[in-house]
Amino acid sequence: MASSYLAPTRGQGGLHQQGYARNRDEGFAVQTGHTSYHHQSAAIPVHSARSSIKSTSKRQATQKSLGDKVRRTIYICDIDQQVTEEQLANLFQECGRVVDCRVCGDPNSAMRFAFIEFLEESAAKIALTRNGTVLGTYPLRVLPSKTAIVPVNNQYLPRTEEERELCGRTVYAANIDKKVDRTDVQAFFETLCGPVSKIRLLGDYHHPTRIAFVEFTNAESARAALNCSGALLGSTPVRVSPSKTPVRPDPRHDDTPVPRRSLC
């Protein structure tokens, strides 16, 4: 009997909130190194050698843990724009317990891609047999993932029903031109989707692109915003995904939108 889907315990973010896991072409690689130690007791203090060995062991343990997560994760592409994260997770929970599901916008396609992490590696192998399953309008492409889902600090996840409702009205936008400011981002989303109630733009000129969390006054506008992936915001195509985190008050940021008359 299929286990029930549990809400993901990790989410996307950027800078202080981690960015969403990238697709296979944009994925990160983990370099495995081997350190050789030569017996030179006269040249290398014992405590230094022990510290190096401990550091190497910790790094190898981290790499092993990450490798385990990758093997428990699948990559899904050609996802219909109308398919929700919950629908996708419900489809694959029949293969085993889903611990995280991340749907992402693709700036180069009208379709979307996703990563699903299972509790067991065997469930991920079963999920690969679902390649070609039609969900929405199109058949899904299901492949082994080359990356793990990047976790977010639990303190940023919704804590109350009210914050979960706010997440339903919030999107995460990435790959934003670094020359774009808050007014530009607000004008972009309000023109295409609807009124914005909060906006937090993060990043600076030290980063090649910026990210933003945009909260709308209603969930319909947030859903419409997901269709904006690939549209140019400044000089780069923006990536838009559902946000797993609400825009919480932060004295370091002014999240108040610009009055609409000022955008004209």
PDB file of C-alpha atoms in Angstrom:
ATOM      1  CA  MET A   1       0.000   0.000   0.000  1.00  0.00           C
ATOM      2  CA  ALA A   2       1.379   3.412  -0.963  1.00  0.00           C
ATOM      3  CA  SER A   3       2.522   5.583   1.868  1.00  0.00           C
ATOM      4  CA  SER A   4       1.003   9.019   2.269  1.00  0.00           C
ATOM      5  CA  TYR A   5       2.902  12.014   0.953  1.00  0.00           C
ATOM      6  CA  LEU A   6       4.536  14.142   3.629  1.00  0.00           C
ATOM      7  CA  ALA A   7       5.046  17.812   2.952  1.00  0.00           C
ATOM      8  CA  PRO A   8       8.681  18.436   1.973  1.00  0.00           C
ATOM      9  CA  THR A   9      10.843  19.376   4.885  1.00  0.00           C
ATOM     10  CA  ARG A  10      13.270  21.345   2.800  1.00  0.00           C
ATOM     11  CA  GLY A  11      12.831  24.122   0.306  1.00  0.00           C
ATOM     12  CA  GLN A  12      14.508  26.520  -2.025  1.00  0.00           C
ATOM     13  CA  GLY A  13      15.967  29.892  -1.389  1.00  0.00           C
ATOM     14  CA  GLY A  14      19.053  31.904  -2.042  1.00  0.00           C
ATOM     15  CA  LEU A  15      21.900  33.638  -0.266  1.00  0.00           C
ATOM     16  CA  HIS A  16      20.593  33.132   3.271  1.00  0.00           C
ATOM     17  CA  GLN A  17      18.059  30.712   1.753  1.00  0.00           C
ATOM     18  CA  GLN A  18      19.540  28.121  -0.536  1.00  0.00           C
ATOM     19  CA  GLY A  19      18.695  28.182  -4.298  1.00  0.00           C
ATOM     20  CA  TYR A  20      16.702  25.363  -5.764  1.00  0.00           C
ATOM     21  CA  ALA A  21      18.514  22.274  -7.094  1.00  0.00           C
ATOM     22  CA  ARG A  22      19.602  22.849 -10.656  1.00  0.00           C
ATOM     23  CA  ASN A  23      18.930  20.553 -13.600  1.00  0.00           C
ATOM     24  CA  ARG A  24      21.395  18.032 -14.941  1.00  0.00           C
ATOM     25  CA  ASP A  25      23.139  20.481 -17.235  1.00  0.00           C
ATOM     26  CA  GLU A  26      23.443  23.073 -14.483  1.00  0.00           C
ATOM     27  CA  GLY A  27      24.075  20.607 -11.672  1.00  0.00           C
ATOM     28  CA  PHE A  28      26.979  20.738  -9.301  1.00  0.00           C
ATOM     29  CA  ALA A  29      29.707  18.111  -9.296  1.00  0.00           C
ATOM     30  CA  VAL A  30      31.342  16.723  -6.223  1.00  0.00           C
ATOM     31  CA  GLN A  31      35.080  16.315  -6.533  1.00  0.00           C
ATOM     32  CA  THR A  32      36.544  13.302  -4.818  1.00  0.00           C
ATOM     33  CA  GLY A  33      40.148  13.730  -3.750  1.00  0.00           C
ATOM     34  CA  HIS A  34      42.699  11.395  -2.276  1.00  0.00           C
ATOM     35  CA  THR A  35      45.281  12.824   0.085  1.00  0.00           C
ATOM     36  CA  SER A  36      48.620  11.092   0.470  1.00  0.00           C
ATOM     37  CA  TYR A  37      50.455  11.274   3.747  1.00  0.00           C
ATOM     38  CA  HIS A  38      54.202  10.703   3.947  1.00  0.00           C
ATOM     39  CA  HIS A  39      55.943   9.701   7.098  1.00  0.00           C
ATOM     40  CA  GLN A  40      57.892  12.843   7.915  1.00  0.00           C
ATOM     41  CA  SER A  41      57.523  13.109  11.650  1.00  0.00           C
ATOM     42  CA  ALA A  42      60.303  15.615  11.850  1.00  0.00           C
ATOM     43  CA  ALA A  43      58.612  17.953   9.395  1.00  0.00           C
ATOM     44  CA  ILE A  44      54.921  17.521  10.274  1.00  0.00           C
ATOM     45  CA  PRO A  45      53.742  17.884  13.893  1.00  0.00           C
ATOM     46  CA  VAL A  46      51.614  14.999  15.124  1.00  0.00           C
ATOM     47  CA  HIS A  47      48.647  17.245  15.898  1.00  0.00           C
ATOM     48  CA  SER A  48      48.750  18.663  12.336  1.00  0.00           C
ATOM     49  CA  ALA A  49      48.737  15.184  10.813  1.00  0.00           C
ATOM     50  CA  ARG A  50      45.826  14.133  13.029  1.00  0.00           C
ATOM     51  CA  SER A  51      43.908  17.296  12.104  1.00  0.00           C
ATOM     52  CA  SER A  52      44.451  16.628   8.395  1.00  0.00           C
ATOM     53  CA  ILE A  53      43.327  13.018   8.711  1.00  0.00           C
ATOM     54  CA  LYS A  54      40.235  14.077  10.666  1.00  0.00           C
ATOM     55  CA  SER A  55      39.412  16.722   8.053  1.00  0.00           C
ATOM     56  CA  THR A  56      39.821  14.200   5.241  1.00  0.00           C
ATOM     57  CA  SER A  57      37.601  11.659   6.996  1.00  0.00           C
ATOM     58  CA  LYS A  58      34.902  14.276   7.540  1.00  0.00           C
ATOM     59  CA  ARG A  59      35.057  15.313   3.888  1.00  0.00           C
ATOM     60  CA  GLN A  60      34.814  11.706   2.715  1.00  0.00           C
ATOM     61  CA  ALA A  61      31.816  11.118   5.015  1.00  0.00           C
ATOM     62  CA  THR A  62      30.099  14.206   3.582  1.00  0.00           C
ATOM     63  CA  GLN A  63      30.760  13.026   0.022  1.00  0.00           C
ATOM     64  CA  LYS A  64      29.371   9.580   0.845  1.00  0.00           C
ATOM     65  CA  SER A  65      26.230  11.112   2.370  1.00  0.00           C
ATOM     66  CA  LEU A  66      25.741  13.315  -0.696  1.00  0.00           C
ATOM     67  CA  GLY A  67      26.264  10.315  -2.977  1.00  0.00           C
ATOM     68  CA  ASP A  68      23.559   8.420  -1.087  1.00  0.00           C
ATOM     69  CA  LYS A  69      21.143  11.340  -1.555  1.00  0.00           C
ATOM     70  CA  VAL A  70      21.878  11.480  -5.298  1.00  0.00           C
ATOM     71  CA  ARG A  71      21.123   7.772  -5.672  1.00  0.00           C
ATOM     72  CA  ARG A  72      17.794   8.315  -3.896  1.00  0.00           C
ATOM     73  CA  THR A  73      16.867  11.205  -6.204  1.00  0.00           C
ATOM     74  CA  ILE A  74      15.306  11.219  -9.663  1.00  0.00           C
ATOM     75  CA  TYR A  75      15.200  13.983 -12.282  1.00  0.00           C
ATOM     76  CA  ILE A  76      11.921  14.564 -14.151  1.00  0.00           C
ATOM     77  CA  CYS A  77      11.493  16.822 -17.181  1.00  0.00           C
ATOM     78  CA  ASP A  78       8.773  17.730 -19.720  1.00  0.00           C
ATOM     79  CA  ILE A  79       6.367  18.600 -16.906  1.00  0.00           C
ATOM     80  CA  ASP A  80       3.138  20.311 -17.950  1.00  0.00           C
ATOM     81  CA  GLN A  81       2.792  23.881 -16.655  1.00  0.00           C
ATOM     82  CA  GLN A  82      -0.526  22.963 -15.031  1.00  0.00           C
ATOM     83  CA  VAL A  83       0.905  20.083 -12.978  1.00  0.00           C
ATOM     84  CA  THR A  84       1.402  20.994  -9.318  1.00  0.00           C
ATOM     85  CA  GLU A  85       4.153  19.833  -6.985  1.00  0.00           C
ATOM     86  CA  GLU A  86       1.594  17.908  -4.927  1.00  0.00           C
ATOM     87  CA  GLN A  87       0.238  16.071  -7.988  1.00  0.00           C
ATOM     88  CA  LEU A  88       3.739  15.052  -9.014  1.00  0.00           C
ATOM     89  CA  ALA A  89       4.613  13.831  -5.518  1.00  0.00           C
ATOM     90  CA  ASN A  90       1.349  11.894  -5.270  1.00  0.00           C
ATOM     91  CA  LEU A  91       2.129  10.107  -8.542  1.00  0.00           C
ATOM     92  CA  PHE A  92       5.546   8.934  -7.375  1.00  0.00           C
ATOM     93  CA  GLN A  93       4.636   8.117  -3.778  1.00  0.00           C
ATOM     94  CA  GLU A  94       3.350   4.816  -5.139  1.00  0.00           C
ATOM     95  CA  CYS A  95       7.013   3.929  -5.694  1.00  0.00           C
ATOM     96  CA  GLY A  96       7.981   4.646  -2.094  1.00  0.00           C
ATOM     97  CA  ARG A  97       8.015   7.345   0.540  1.00  0.00           C
ATOM     98  CA  VAL A  98       8.781  10.790  -0.917  1.00  0.00           C
ATOM     99  CA  VAL A  99      10.816  13.008   1.417  1.00  0.00           C
ATOM    100  CA  ASP A 100      11.197  16.013  -0.910  1.00  0.00           C
ATOM    101  CA  CYS A 101       9.793  17.212  -4.221  1.00  0.00           C
ATOM    102  CA  ARG A 102      11.090  20.296  -6.036  1.00  0.00           C
ATOM    103  CA  VAL A 103       9.451  21.595  -9.227  1.00  0.00           C
ATOM    104  CA  CYS A 104      11.483  24.234 -11.080  1.00  0.00           C
ATOM    105  CA  GLY A 105      10.854  26.596 -13.963  1.00  0.00           C
ATOM    106  CA  ASP A 106      12.957  26.246 -17.098  1.00  0.00           C
ATOM    107  CA  PRO A 107      13.852  29.552 -18.802  1.00  0.00           C
ATOM    108  CA  ASN A 108      14.569  27.738 -22.076  1.00  0.00           C
ATOM    109  CA  SER A 109      11.288  25.877 -22.336  1.00  0.00           C
ATOM    110  CA  ALA A 110       7.570  26.208 -21.660  1.00  0.00           C
ATOM    111  CA  MET A 111       7.913  22.917 -19.793  1.00  0.00           C
ATOM    112  CA  ARG A 112       9.270  22.492 -16.272  1.00  0.00           C
ATOM    113  CA  PHE A 113      11.576  20.027 -14.539  1.00  0.00           C
ATOM    114  CA  ALA A 114      11.676  18.569 -11.049  1.00  0.00           C
ATOM    115  CA  PHE A 115      13.667  16.546  -8.553  1.00  0.00           C
ATOM    116  CA  ILE A 116      12.148  13.979  -6.207  1.00  0.00           C
ATOM    117  CA  GLU A 117      14.081  12.449  -3.337  1.00  0.00           C
ATOM    118  CA  PHE A 118      12.917   9.159  -1.825  1.00  0.00           C
ATOM    119  CA  LEU A 119      13.611   7.674   1.587  1.00  0.00           C
ATOM    120  CA  GLU A 120      15.007   4.513   0.015  1.00  0.00           C
ATOM    121  CA  GLU A 121      17.249   4.009  -3.028  1.00  0.00           C
ATOM    122  CA  SER A 122      15.066   1.087  -4.139  1.00  0.00           C
ATOM    123  CA  ALA A 123      12.100   3.469  -4.500  1.00  0.00           C
ATOM    124  CA  ALA A 124      14.120   5.688  -6.840  1.00  0.00           C
ATOM    125  CA  LYS A 125      14.894   2.666  -9.022  1.00  0.00           C
ATOM    126  CA  ILE A 126      11.189   1.774  -9.178  1.00  0.00           C
ATOM    127  CA  ALA A 127      10.364   5.389 -10.071  1.00  0.00           C
ATOM    128  CA  LEU A 128      12.582   5.157 -13.168  1.00  0.00           C
ATOM    129  CA  THR A 129      10.095   2.650 -14.608  1.00  0.00           C
ATOM    130  CA  ARG A 130       7.511   5.460 -14.673  1.00  0.00           C
ATOM    131  CA  ASN A 131       9.302   7.066 -17.615  1.00  0.00           C
ATOM    132  CA  GLY A 132       6.697   7.973 -20.235  1.00  0.00           C
ATOM    133  CA  THR A 133       3.812   8.218 -17.758  1.00  0.00           C
ATOM    134  CA  VAL A 134       1.365  10.910 -18.870  1.00  0.00           C
ATOM    135  CA  LEU A 135       0.614  13.518 -16.211  1.00  0.00           C
ATOM    136  CA  GLY A 136      -1.433  16.437 -17.429  1.00  0.00           C
ATOM    137  CA  THR A 137      -0.941  16.741 -21.179  1.00  0.00           C
ATOM    138  CA  TYR A 138       2.519  15.332 -21.777  1.00  0.00           C
ATOM    139  CA  PRO A 139       4.454  12.143 -20.958  1.00  0.00           C
ATOM    140  CA  LEU A 140       7.089  12.612 -18.271  1.00  0.00           C
ATOM    141  CA  ARG A 141      10.754  11.879 -18.814  1.00  0.00           C
ATOM    142  CA  VAL A 142      12.181  10.233 -15.710  1.00  0.00           C
ATOM    143  CA  LEU A 143      15.947   9.878 -15.355  1.00  0.00           C
ATOM    144  CA  PRO A 144      18.488   9.232 -12.600  1.00  0.00           C
ATOM    145  CA  SER A 145      19.521  12.515 -11.016  1.00  0.00           C
ATOM    146  CA  LYS A 146      23.104  13.726 -11.090  1.00  0.00           C
ATOM    147  CA  THR A 147      22.534  16.148  -8.225  1.00  0.00           C
ATOM    148  CA  ALA A 148      20.972  16.102  -4.790  1.00  0.00           C
ATOM    149  CA  ILE A 149      18.269  18.519  -3.696  1.00  0.00           C
ATOM    150  CA  VAL A 150      19.901  21.387  -1.841  1.00  0.00           C
ATOM    151  CA  PRO A 151      18.388  21.677   1.651  1.00  0.00           C
ATOM    152  CA  VAL A 152      17.264  24.883   3.310  1.00  0.00           C
ATOM    153  CA  ASN A 153      17.567  25.876   6.926  1.00  0.00           C
ATOM    154  CA  ASN A 154      14.434  24.658   8.713  1.00  0.00           C
ATOM    155  CA  GLN A 155      13.943  28.050  10.340  1.00  0.00           C
ATOM    156  CA  TYR A 156      12.802  29.441   6.981  1.00  0.00           C
ATOM    157  CA  LEU A 157      10.034  26.873   6.445  1.00  0.00           C
ATOM    158  CA  PRO A 158       6.388  27.775   7.227  1.00  0.00           C
ATOM    159  CA  ARG A 159       5.509  27.264  10.887  1.00  0.00           C
ATOM    160  CA  THR A 160       1.790  28.015  10.902  1.00  0.00           C
ATOM    161  CA  GLU A 161      -1.237  27.539   8.683  1.00  0.00           C
ATOM    162  CA  GLU A 162      -1.135  31.256   7.922  1.00  0.00           C
ATOM    163  CA  GLU A 163       2.457  31.008   6.696  1.00  0.00           C
ATOM    164  CA  ARG A 164       1.575  27.983   4.565  1.00  0.00           C
ATOM    165  CA  GLU A 165      -1.174  30.080   2.978  1.00  0.00           C
ATOM    166  CA  LEU A 166       1.386  32.816   2.312  1.00  0.00           C
ATOM    167  CA  CYS A 167       3.642  30.276   0.578  1.00  0.00           C
ATOM    168  CA  GLY A 168       0.772  29.523  -1.791  1.00  0.00           C
ATOM    169  CA  ARG A 169       0.838  33.180  -2.827  1.00  0.00           C
ATOM    170  CA  THR A 170       4.627  33.435  -3.112  1.00  0.00           C
ATOM    171  CA  VAL A 171       7.035  32.560  -5.912  1.00  0.00           C
ATOM    172  CA  TYR A 172      10.808  32.275  -6.038  1.00  0.00           C
ATOM    173  CA  ALA A 173      12.423  33.983  -9.032  1.00  0.00           C
ATOM    174  CA  ALA A 174      16.039  33.288  -9.998  1.00  0.00           C
ATOM    175  CA  ASN A 175      18.454  34.278 -12.762  1.00  0.00           C
ATOM    176  CA  ILE A 176      17.438  37.943 -12.506  1.00  0.00           C
ATOM    177  CA  ASP A 177      19.641  40.482 -14.267  1.00  0.00           C
ATOM    178  CA  LYS A 178      21.846  42.104 -11.594  1.00  0.00           C
ATOM    179  CA  LYS A 179      21.073  45.551 -13.040  1.00  0.00           C
ATOM    180  CA  VAL A 180      17.375  45.106 -12.253  1.00  0.00           C
ATOM    181  CA  ASP A 181      15.954  46.774  -9.131  1.00  0.00           C
ATOM    182  CA  ARG A 182      12.868  46.087  -6.960  1.00  0.00           C
ATOM    183  CA  THR A 183      10.695  48.450  -9.008  1.00  0.00           C
ATOM    184  CA  ASP A 184      11.575  46.584 -12.217  1.00  0.00           C
ATOM    185  CA  VAL A 185      10.776  43.206 -10.669  1.00  0.00           C
ATOM    186  CA  GLN A 186       7.471  44.460  -9.282  1.00  0.00           C
ATOM    187  CA  ALA A 187       6.456  46.032 -12.584  1.00  0.00           C
ATOM    188  CA  PHE A 188       7.322  42.803 -14.432  1.00  0.00           C
ATOM    189  CA  PHE A 189       5.154  40.572 -12.241  1.00  0.00           C
ATOM    190  CA  GLU A 190       2.278  43.008 -11.736  1.00  0.00           C
ATOM    191  CA  THR A 191       1.987  43.598 -15.482  1.00  0.00           C
ATOM    192  CA  LEU A 192       1.900  39.886 -16.299  1.00  0.00           C
ATOM    193  CA  CYS A 193       0.311  38.343 -13.202  1.00  0.00           C
ATOM    194  CA  GLY A 194      -1.400  40.679 -10.748  1.00  0.00           C
ATOM    195  CA  PRO A 195      -0.919  42.856  -7.637  1.00  0.00           C
ATOM    196  CA  VAL A 196       2.162  42.217  -5.498  1.00  0.00           C
ATOM    197  CA  SER A 197       1.931  42.538  -1.707  1.00  0.00           C
ATOM    198  CA  LYS A 198       5.601  41.939  -0.811  1.00  0.00           C
ATOM    199  CA  ILE A 199       8.848  41.656  -2.696  1.00  0.00           C
ATOM    200  CA  ARG A 200      12.334  40.810  -1.493  1.00  0.00           C
ATOM    201  CA  LEU A 201      15.174  41.180  -3.973  1.00  0.00           C
ATOM    202  CA  LEU A 202      18.501  39.652  -2.922  1.00  0.00           C
ATOM    203  CA  GLY A 203      21.984  39.741  -4.402  1.00  0.00           C
ATOM    204  CA  ASP A 204      24.425  42.421  -5.418  1.00  0.00           C
ATOM    205  CA  TYR A 205      27.058  43.189  -8.017  1.00  0.00           C
ATOM    206  CA  HIS A 206      29.322  40.510  -6.561  1.00  0.00           C
ATOM    207  CA  HIS A 207      26.903  37.882  -7.919  1.00  0.00           C
ATOM    208  CA  PRO A 208      26.270  37.307 -11.656  1.00  0.00           C
ATOM    209  CA  THR A 209      22.486  37.303 -11.147  1.00  0.00           C
ATOM    210  CA  ARG A 210      19.966  38.077  -8.402  1.00  0.00           C
ATOM    211  CA  ILE A 211      17.007  36.256  -6.848  1.00  0.00           C
ATOM    212  CA  ALA A 212      13.669  37.441  -5.496  1.00  0.00           C
ATOM    213  CA  PHE A 213      10.762  36.247  -3.387  1.00  0.00           C
ATOM    214  CA  VAL A 214       7.522  37.764  -4.659  1.00  0.00           C
ATOM    215  CA  GLU A 215       4.310  37.542  -2.627  1.00  0.00           C
ATOM    216  CA  PHE A 216       1.053  38.267  -4.465  1.00  0.00           C
ATOM    217  CA  THR A 217      -2.271  39.339  -3.016  1.00  0.00           C
ATOM    218  CA  ASN A 218      -3.900  36.124  -4.288  1.00  0.00           C
ATOM    219  CA  ALA A 219      -2.875  32.585  -5.179  1.00  0.00           C
ATOM    220  CA  GLU A 220      -4.153  32.875  -8.771  1.00  0.00           C
ATOM    221  CA  SER A 221      -1.523  35.525  -9.511  1.00  0.00           C
ATOM    222  CA  ALA A 222       1.195  33.307  -8.029  1.00  0.00           C
ATOM    223  CA  ARG A 223       0.126  30.434 -10.280  1.00  0.00           C
ATOM    224  CA  ALA A 224       0.150  32.756 -13.286  1.00  0.00           C
ATOM    225  CA  ALA A 225       3.687  33.827 -12.359  1.00  0.00           C
ATOM    226  CA  LEU A 226       4.913  30.241 -12.809  1.00  0.00           C
ATOM    227  CA  ASN A 227       4.223  30.658 -16.525  1.00  0.00           C
ATOM    228  CA  CYS A 228       6.707  33.549 -16.672  1.00  0.00           C
ATOM    229  CA  SER A 229       9.763  31.279 -16.710  1.00  0.00           C
ATOM    230  CA  GLY A 230      11.789  32.125 -19.777  1.00  0.00           C
ATOM    231  CA  ALA A 231      10.478  35.698 -20.080  1.00  0.00           C
ATOM    232  CA  LEU A 232      13.186  38.353 -20.128  1.00  0.00           C
ATOM    233  CA  LEU A 233      13.557  40.373 -16.955  1.00  0.00           C
ATOM    234  CA  GLY A 234      16.263  42.835 -17.825  1.00  0.00           C
ATOM    235  CA  SER A 235      18.592  41.007 -20.190  1.00  0.00           C
ATOM    236  CA  THR A 236      18.250  37.480 -18.787  1.00  0.00           C
ATOM    237  CA  PRO A 237      15.423  34.896 -18.854  1.00  0.00           C
ATOM    238  CA  VAL A 238      13.943  34.569 -15.389  1.00  0.00           C
ATOM    239  CA  ARG A 239      13.292  31.211 -13.662  1.00  0.00           C
ATOM    240  CA  VAL A 240      10.132  31.088 -11.556  1.00  0.00           C
ATOM    241  CA  SER A 241       9.257  28.324  -9.084  1.00  0.00           C
ATOM    242  CA  PRO A 242       6.798  27.882  -6.213  1.00  0.00           C
ATOM    243  CA  SER A 243       8.264  29.177  -2.951  1.00  0.00           C
ATOM    244  CA  LYS A 244       8.490  26.870   0.034  1.00  0.00           C
ATOM    245  CA  THR A 245       9.197  29.808   2.331  1.00  0.00           C
ATOM    246  CA  PRO A 246       7.093  32.873   3.178  1.00  0.00           C
ATOM    247  CA  VAL A 247       8.513  36.396   3.061  1.00  0.00           C
ATOM    248  CA  ARG A 248       8.935  37.059   6.785  1.00  0.00           C
ATOM    249  CA  PRO A 249       9.526  40.543   8.220  1.00  0.00           C
ATOM    250  CA  ASP A 250      13.220  41.391   8.318  1.00  0.00           C
ATOM    251  CA  PRO A 251      14.540  44.778   9.505  1.00  0.00           C
ATOM    252  CA  ARG A 252      17.391  44.480   7.017  1.00  0.00           C
ATOM    253  CA  HIS A 253      14.993  44.520   4.054  1.00  0.00           C
ATOM    254  CA  ASP A 254      12.202  46.794   2.856  1.00  0.00           C
ATOM    255  CA  ASP A 255       9.664  44.399   1.323  1.00  0.00           C
ATOM    256  CA  THR A 256       6.900  46.965   0.790  1.00  0.00           C
ATOM    257  CA  PRO A 257       5.879  47.214  -2.877  1.00  0.00           C
ATOM    258  CA  VAL A 258       6.063  50.519  -4.699  1.00  0.00           C
ATOM    259  CA  PRO A 259       2.601  52.196  -5.092  1.00  0.00           C
ATOM    260  CA  ARG A 260       1.188  51.216  -8.466  1.00  0.00           C
ATOM    261  CA  ARG A 261       0.871  54.822  -9.632  1.00  0.00           C
ATOM    262  CA  SER A 262       4.631  55.190  -9.157  1.00  0.00           C
ATOM    263  CA  LEU A 263       5.232  52.361 -11.616  1.00  0.00           C
ATOM    264  CA  CYS A 264       3.532  54.198 -14.454  1.00  0.00           C
TER     265      CYS A 264
END
